[in-house]
C-alpha atoms as one frame of an Amber mdcrd trajectory, in Angstrom:
protein
   5.596  -9.710   7.199   2.753  -7.000   8.139  -0.243  -7.814   6.673  -3.088
  -5.616   6.624  -6.548  -7.698   5.271 -10.257  -6.601   5.220 -10.195  -2.968
   6.445 -11.747  -0.113   5.718 -10.109   3.583   6.426 -12.244   6.267   6.340
 -10.427   8.759   7.542  -7.094   9.716   6.255  -4.635   6.862   6.521  -0.937
   7.860   7.877   2.083   4.753   7.672   4.293   7.757   6.688   8.132   6.677
   8.042   6.432   2.916   9.029   8.926   0.240   8.752   8.113  -3.412   7.960
  11.220  -5.862   8.620   9.733  -8.712   5.835   7.078  -8.062   3.315   4.629
  -5.811   3.556   1.079  -6.544   2.154  -2.516  -5.318   2.071  -5.245  -6.984
   0.681  -8.924  -6.742   0.347  -8.518  -2.954   1.907 -10.238  -0.016   1.149
  -8.813   3.880   1.926 -11.824   6.481   1.570  -9.796   9.416   2.607  -5.818
  10.510   1.624  -3.314   7.261   1.911   0.089   8.242   3.202   2.726   5.982
   2.688   5.521   8.415   2.714   9.298   7.196   3.440   7.903   4.159   4.100
  10.953   1.366   4.292   9.809  -1.745   3.368  13.218  -4.912   3.687  11.223
  -6.915   1.427   8.414  -6.595  -1.073   5.045  -4.764  -0.983   1.727  -5.707
  -2.138  -1.119  -4.415  -2.982  -3.774  -6.893  -3.360  -6.906  -8.748  -3.844
  -6.701 -12.359  -1.811  -5.306 -15.157  -2.989  -5.556 -17.965  -4.619  -7.221
 -16.670  -7.271  -6.977 -12.875  -6.565 -10.395 -12.338  -7.497 -12.578  -9.216
  -6.734 -12.137  -7.428  -3.503  -9.466  -5.544  -4.462  -7.322  -2.861  -2.796
  -8.915   0.604  -3.280  -7.509   3.782  -2.691 -10.380   6.959  -2.812  -8.232
   9.736  -2.199  -4.917  10.238  -3.049  -2.051   8.101  -2.342   1.465   9.179
  -1.376   4.342   6.974  -2.140   7.075   9.599  -1.817  10.326   8.629  -0.269
   9.431   4.945  -0.017  12.411   2.951   0.469  11.137  -0.571  -1.195  13.930
  -3.297  -1.499  12.007  -5.356  -3.544   8.924  -4.791  -5.825   5.855  -2.784
  -5.365   3.158  -4.857  -6.542  -0.248  -3.005  -7.252  -2.037  -5.865  -8.613
  -5.783  -5.053  -9.465  -5.487  -1.810  -7.371  -7.710   1.093  -7.787  -6.703
   4.630  -7.893  -9.888   6.965  -7.804  -7.475   9.855  -7.276  -3.768  11.016
  -8.041  -0.915   8.541  -6.522   2.511   9.599  -6.038   5.280   6.735  -6.827
   8.550   8.426  -6.016  10.874   6.190  -5.139  13.866   7.684  -2.183  17.209
   8.408  -3.488  18.547   5.186  -1.550  16.385   2.588  -3.780  17.460   4.684
  -7.609
């Protein structure tokens, strides 16, 4: 599992073509600029959510554009309480269709 918890990205964040062998999880994290997840490959599921167990408060926040074009997530993509201030591009890769 690849996990990012409680981080703040003040500059554009680039996860383009990243690979997660298991689940990919981002919790309680803020992206103040654009977040690029284009062509990310996740072997299981991707989660963008507050901290468990109650999942209350501190959601993942996307302050700029969030791009997931060509993402290949073999399981689910879960955006539990995620906040998007600008546009989000969520187009799966042709391999995932």
